[in-house]
Short mmCIF file of C-alpha atoms in Angstrom, two decimals:
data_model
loop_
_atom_site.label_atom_id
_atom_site.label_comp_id
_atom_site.label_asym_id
_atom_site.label_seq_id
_atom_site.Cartn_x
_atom_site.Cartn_y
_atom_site.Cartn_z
CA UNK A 1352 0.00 0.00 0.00
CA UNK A 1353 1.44 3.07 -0.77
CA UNK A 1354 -0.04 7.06 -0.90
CA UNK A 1355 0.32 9.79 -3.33
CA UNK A 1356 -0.81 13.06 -1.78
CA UNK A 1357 -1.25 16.30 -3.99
CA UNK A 1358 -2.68 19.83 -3.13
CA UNK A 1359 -5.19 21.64 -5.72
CA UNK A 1360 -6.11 25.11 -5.09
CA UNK A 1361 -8.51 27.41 -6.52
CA UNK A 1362 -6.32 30.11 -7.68
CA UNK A 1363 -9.36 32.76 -6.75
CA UNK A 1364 -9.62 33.75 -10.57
CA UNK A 1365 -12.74 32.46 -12.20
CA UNK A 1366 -12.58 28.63 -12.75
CA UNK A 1367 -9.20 28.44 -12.51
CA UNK A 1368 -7.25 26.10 -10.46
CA UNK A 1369 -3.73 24.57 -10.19
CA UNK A 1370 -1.59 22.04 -8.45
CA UNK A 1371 2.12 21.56 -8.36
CA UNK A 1372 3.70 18.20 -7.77
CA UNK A 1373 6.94 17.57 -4.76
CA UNK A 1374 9.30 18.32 -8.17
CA UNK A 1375 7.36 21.46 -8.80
CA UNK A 1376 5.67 20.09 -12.42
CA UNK A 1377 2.33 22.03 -12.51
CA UNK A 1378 -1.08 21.04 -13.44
CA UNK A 1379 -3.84 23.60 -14.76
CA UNK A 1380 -7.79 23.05 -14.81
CA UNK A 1381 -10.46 25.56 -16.05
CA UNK A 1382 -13.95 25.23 -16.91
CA UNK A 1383 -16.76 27.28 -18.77
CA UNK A 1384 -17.15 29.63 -21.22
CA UNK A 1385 -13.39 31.02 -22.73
CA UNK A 1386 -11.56 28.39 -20.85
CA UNK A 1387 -8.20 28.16 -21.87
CA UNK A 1388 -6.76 25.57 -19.54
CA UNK A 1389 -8.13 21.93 -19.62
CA UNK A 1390 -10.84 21.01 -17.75
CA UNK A 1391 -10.85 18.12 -15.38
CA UNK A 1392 -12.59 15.78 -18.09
CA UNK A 1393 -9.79 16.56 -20.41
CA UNK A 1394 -7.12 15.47 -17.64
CA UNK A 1395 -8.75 12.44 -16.97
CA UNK A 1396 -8.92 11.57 -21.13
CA UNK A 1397 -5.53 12.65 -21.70
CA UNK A 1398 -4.07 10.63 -18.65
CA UNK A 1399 -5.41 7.24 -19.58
CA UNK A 1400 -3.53 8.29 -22.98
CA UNK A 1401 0.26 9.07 -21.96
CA UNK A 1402 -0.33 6.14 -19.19
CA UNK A 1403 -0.36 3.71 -21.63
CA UNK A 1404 1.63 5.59 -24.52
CA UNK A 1405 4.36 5.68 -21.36
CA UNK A 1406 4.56 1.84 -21.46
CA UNK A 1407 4.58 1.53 -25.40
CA UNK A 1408 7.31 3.88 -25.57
CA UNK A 1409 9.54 2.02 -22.72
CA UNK A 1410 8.39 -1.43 -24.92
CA UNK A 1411 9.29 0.11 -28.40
CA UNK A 1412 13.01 1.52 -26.57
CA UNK A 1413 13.79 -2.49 -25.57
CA UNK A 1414 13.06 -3.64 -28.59
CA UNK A 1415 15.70 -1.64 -29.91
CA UNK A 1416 12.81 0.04 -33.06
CA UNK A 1417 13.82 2.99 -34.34
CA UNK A 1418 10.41 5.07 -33.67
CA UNK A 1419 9.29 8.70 -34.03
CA UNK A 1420 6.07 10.46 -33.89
CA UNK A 1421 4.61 8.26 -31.43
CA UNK A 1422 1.31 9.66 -30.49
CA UNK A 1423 -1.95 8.37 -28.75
CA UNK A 1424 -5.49 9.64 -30.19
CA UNK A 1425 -7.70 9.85 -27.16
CA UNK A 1426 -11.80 9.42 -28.01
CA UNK A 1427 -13.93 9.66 -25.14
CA UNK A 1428 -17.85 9.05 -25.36
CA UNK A 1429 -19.92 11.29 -22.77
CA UNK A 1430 -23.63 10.55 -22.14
CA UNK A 1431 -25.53 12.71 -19.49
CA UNK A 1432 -26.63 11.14 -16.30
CA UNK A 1433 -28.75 13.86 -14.20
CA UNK A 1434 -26.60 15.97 -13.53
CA UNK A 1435 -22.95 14.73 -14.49
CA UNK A 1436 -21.94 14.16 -17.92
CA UNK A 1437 -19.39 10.96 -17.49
CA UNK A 1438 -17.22 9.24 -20.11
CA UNK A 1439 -19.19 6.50 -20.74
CA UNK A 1440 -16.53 4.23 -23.01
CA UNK A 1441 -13.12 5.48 -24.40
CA UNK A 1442 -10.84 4.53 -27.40
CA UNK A 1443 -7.46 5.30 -27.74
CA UNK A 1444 -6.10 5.28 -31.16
CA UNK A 1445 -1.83 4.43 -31.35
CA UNK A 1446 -0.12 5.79 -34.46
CA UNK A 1447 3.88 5.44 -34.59
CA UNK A 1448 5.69 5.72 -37.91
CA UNK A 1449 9.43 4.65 -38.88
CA UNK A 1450 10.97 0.91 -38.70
CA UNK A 1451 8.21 -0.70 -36.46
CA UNK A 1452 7.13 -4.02 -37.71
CA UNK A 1453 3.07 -3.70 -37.27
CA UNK A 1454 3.12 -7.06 -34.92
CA UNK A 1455 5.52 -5.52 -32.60
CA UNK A 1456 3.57 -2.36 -32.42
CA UNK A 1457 0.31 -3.94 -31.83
CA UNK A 1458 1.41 -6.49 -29.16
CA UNK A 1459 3.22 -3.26 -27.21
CA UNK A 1460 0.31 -1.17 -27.28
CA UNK A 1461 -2.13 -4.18 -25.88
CA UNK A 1462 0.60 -5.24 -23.15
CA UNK A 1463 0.51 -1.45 -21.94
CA UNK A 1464 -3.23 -0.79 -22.07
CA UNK A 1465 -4.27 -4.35 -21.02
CA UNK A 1466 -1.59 -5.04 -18.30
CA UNK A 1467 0.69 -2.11 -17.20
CA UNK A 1468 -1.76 1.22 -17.25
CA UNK A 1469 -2.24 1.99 -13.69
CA UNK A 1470 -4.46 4.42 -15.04
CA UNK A 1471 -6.56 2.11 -17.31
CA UNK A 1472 -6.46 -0.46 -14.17
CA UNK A 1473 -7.81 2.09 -11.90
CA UNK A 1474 -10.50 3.35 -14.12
CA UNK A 1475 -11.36 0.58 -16.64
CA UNK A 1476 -14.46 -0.52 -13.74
CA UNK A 1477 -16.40 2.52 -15.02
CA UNK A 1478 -15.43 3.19 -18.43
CA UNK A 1479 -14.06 0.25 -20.72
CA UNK A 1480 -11.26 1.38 -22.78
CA UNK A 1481 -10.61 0.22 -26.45
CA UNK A 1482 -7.25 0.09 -28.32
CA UNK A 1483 -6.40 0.27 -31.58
CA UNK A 1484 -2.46 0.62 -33.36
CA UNK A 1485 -1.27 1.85 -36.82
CA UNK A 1486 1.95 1.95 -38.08
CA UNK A 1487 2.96 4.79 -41.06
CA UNK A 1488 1.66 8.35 -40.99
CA UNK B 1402 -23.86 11.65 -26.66
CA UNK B 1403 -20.89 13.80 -26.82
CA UNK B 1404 -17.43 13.05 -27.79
CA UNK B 1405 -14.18 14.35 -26.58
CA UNK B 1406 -11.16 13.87 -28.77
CA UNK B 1407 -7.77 15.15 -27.83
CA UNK B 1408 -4.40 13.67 -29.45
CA UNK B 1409 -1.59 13.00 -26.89
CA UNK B 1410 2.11 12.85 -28.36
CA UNK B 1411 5.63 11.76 -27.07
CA UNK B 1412 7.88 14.23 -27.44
CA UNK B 1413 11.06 11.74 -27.77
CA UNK B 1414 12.72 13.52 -25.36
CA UNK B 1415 12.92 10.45 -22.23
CA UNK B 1416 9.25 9.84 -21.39
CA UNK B 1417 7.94 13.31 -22.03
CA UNK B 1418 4.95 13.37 -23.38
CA UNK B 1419 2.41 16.49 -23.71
CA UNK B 1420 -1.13 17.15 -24.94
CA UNK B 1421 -2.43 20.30 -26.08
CA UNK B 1422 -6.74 21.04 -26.33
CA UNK B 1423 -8.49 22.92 -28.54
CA UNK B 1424 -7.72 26.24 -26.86
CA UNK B 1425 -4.19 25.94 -26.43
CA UNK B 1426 -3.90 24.62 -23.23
CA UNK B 1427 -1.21 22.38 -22.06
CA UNK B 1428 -0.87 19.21 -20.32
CA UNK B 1429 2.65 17.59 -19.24
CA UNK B 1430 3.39 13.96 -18.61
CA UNK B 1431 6.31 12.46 -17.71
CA UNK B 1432 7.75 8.98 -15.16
CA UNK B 1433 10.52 7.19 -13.75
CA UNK B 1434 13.45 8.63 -12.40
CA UNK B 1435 13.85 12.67 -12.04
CA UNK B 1436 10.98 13.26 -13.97
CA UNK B 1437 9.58 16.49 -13.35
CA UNK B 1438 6.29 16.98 -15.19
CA UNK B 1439 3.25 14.99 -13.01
CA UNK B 1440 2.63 11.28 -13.77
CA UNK B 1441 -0.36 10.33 -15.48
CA UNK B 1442 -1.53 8.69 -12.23
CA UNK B 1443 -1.21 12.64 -10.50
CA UNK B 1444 -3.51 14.41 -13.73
CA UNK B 1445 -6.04 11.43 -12.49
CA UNK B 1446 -6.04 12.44 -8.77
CA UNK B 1447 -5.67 16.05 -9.39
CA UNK B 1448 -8.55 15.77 -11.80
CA UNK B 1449 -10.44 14.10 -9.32
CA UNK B 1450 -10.22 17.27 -6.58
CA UNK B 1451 -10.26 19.91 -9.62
CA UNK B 1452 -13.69 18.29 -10.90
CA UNK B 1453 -15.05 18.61 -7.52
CA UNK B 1454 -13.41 21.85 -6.54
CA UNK B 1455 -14.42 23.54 -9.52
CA UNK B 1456 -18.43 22.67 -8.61
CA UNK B 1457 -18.00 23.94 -4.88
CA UNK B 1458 -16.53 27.12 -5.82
CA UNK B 1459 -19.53 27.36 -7.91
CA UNK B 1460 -21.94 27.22 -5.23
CA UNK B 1461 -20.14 29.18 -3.06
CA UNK B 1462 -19.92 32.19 -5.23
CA UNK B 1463 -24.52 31.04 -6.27
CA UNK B 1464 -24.69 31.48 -2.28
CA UNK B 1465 -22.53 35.28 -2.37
CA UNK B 1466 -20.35 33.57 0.49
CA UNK B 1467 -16.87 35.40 0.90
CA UNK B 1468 -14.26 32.85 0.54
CA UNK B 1469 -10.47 32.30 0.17
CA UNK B 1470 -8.32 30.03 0.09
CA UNK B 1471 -10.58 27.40 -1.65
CA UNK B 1472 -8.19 23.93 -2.03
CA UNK B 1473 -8.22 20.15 -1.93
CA UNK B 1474 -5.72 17.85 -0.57
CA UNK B 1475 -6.33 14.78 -2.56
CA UNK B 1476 -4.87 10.92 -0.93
CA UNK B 1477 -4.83 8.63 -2.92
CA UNK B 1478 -4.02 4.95 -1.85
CA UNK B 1479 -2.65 2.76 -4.30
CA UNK B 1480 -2.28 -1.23 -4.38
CA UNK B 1481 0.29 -3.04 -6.29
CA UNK B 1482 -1.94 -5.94 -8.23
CA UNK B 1483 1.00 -7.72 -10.69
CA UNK B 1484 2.57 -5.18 -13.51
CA UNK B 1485 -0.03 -2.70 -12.33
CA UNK B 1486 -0.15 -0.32 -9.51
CA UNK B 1487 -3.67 1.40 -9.26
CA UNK B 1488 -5.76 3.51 -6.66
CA UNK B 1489 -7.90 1.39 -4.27
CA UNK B 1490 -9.33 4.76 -2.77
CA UNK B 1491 -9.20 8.45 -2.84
CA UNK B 1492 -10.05 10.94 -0.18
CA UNK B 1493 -10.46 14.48 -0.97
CA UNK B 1494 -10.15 17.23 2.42
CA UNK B 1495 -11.73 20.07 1.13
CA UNK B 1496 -10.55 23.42 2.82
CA UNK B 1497 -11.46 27.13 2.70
CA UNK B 1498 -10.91 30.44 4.49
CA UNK B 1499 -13.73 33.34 5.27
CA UNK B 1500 -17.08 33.55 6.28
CA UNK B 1501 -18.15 30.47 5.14
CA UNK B 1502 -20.72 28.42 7.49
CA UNK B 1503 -19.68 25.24 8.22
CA UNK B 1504 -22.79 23.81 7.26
CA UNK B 1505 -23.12 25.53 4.14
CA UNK B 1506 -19.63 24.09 3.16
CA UNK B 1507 -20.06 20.70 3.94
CA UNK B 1508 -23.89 20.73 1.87
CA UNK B 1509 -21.48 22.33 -0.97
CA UNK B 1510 -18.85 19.37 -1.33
CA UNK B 1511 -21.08 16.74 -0.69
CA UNK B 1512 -23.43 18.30 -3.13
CA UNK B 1513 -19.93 18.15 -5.54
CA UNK B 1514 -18.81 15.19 -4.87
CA UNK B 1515 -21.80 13.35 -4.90
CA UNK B 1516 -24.33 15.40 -7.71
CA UNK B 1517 -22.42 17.56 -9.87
CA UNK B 1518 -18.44 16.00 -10.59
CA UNK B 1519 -18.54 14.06 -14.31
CA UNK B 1520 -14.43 12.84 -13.10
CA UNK B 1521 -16.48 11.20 -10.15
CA UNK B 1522 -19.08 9.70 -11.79
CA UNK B 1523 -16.49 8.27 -14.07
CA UNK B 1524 -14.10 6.70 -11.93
CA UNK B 1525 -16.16 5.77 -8.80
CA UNK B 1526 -17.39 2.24 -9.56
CA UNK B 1527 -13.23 1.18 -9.86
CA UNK B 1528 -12.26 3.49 -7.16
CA UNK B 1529 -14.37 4.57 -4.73
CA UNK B 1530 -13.80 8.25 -3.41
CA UNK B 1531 -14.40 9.76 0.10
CA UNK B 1532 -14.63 13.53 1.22
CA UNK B 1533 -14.27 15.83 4.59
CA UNK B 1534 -15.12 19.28 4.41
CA UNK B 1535 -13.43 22.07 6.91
CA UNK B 1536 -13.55 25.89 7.22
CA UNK B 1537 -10.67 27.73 8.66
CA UNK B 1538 -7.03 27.44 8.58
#
């Protein structure tokens, strides 16, 4: 068991809010009309994302591929419940272009989003995740 | 039914990754030794508190209280289950400063938490996600 403890503070200014990690990395939130910051919703998308593009990157490094432009599209499906407006399913879309065979790309992107996305394993309960991966721009 | 896209990219620099929305604004991702940017599991708890947050400063302003220092310390407990290393539970201590009623408060996270947070209603069947509400210092 171990805990991760982090501080968010309404910065007083509208919507606006931050936090700031123990290294000092920041993290911005807004909401409403001429937000410019992401919103909470957008976090949440966006962190299943780099969780798993993390691991395919760390997979795609062992194997020794030469790889660039490795990117993650993130689709999330919202459907309003009352008064919340949840991600009901999302899909994340891997794209990766230069001298990646497409087996080895596929088989990293499942092993990171079915077995070593902390995110995706924490969330996955509530909204199932689907992957897909391309190789080539 | 809504859909959010957003397209998440490694930068190739380590594990950097970043994310940019519609408007321009930034997210940072990064892991593993002297990273700096937040982890993809800290955007997930910080969205968490910011989702809530964001609705109690909402109702706060709806009920002309005189606030300051609205924040969030958000705990997150996290189990290691094989490659993975998820949140079992979250709490979220909500805090603020000024002439807020205690009573008021509390109806105005609970009322967040519980009602009005889409990040909540998202995540709480995998992880369930408790909250404490206090006014002063």
């Amino acid at each position: 068991m171990a805990e991760m403890r982090l501080s968010v503070k309404h910065t007083g200014d509208g919507h606006h809010i931050t936090c700031e990690n123990e290294a000092g990395g920041k993290m911005a939130f807004d909401g409403g009309d001429g937000a410019w910051a992401p919103t909470p919703m957008q976090h949440l998308l966006a962190a299943a994302g780099a969780c798993a593009l993390m691991d395919v990157e760390v997979i795609l490094r062992k194997k020794r591929l030469a790889f660039r432009d490795l990117r993650v599209e993130c689709v999330g499906q919202r459907e309003k419940r009352g008064e919340v407006n949840p991600f009901t399913s999302m899909r994340l879309v891997f794209r990766v272009e230069g001298d990646v065979p497409a087996k080895a790309f596929e088989d990293a992107v499942r092993l990171s989003v079915e077995k070593y996305c902390s995110v995706g394993a924490t969330i996955e309960k509530g909204v199932p995740i689907a992957h897909e991966a391309h190789v080539g721009a």
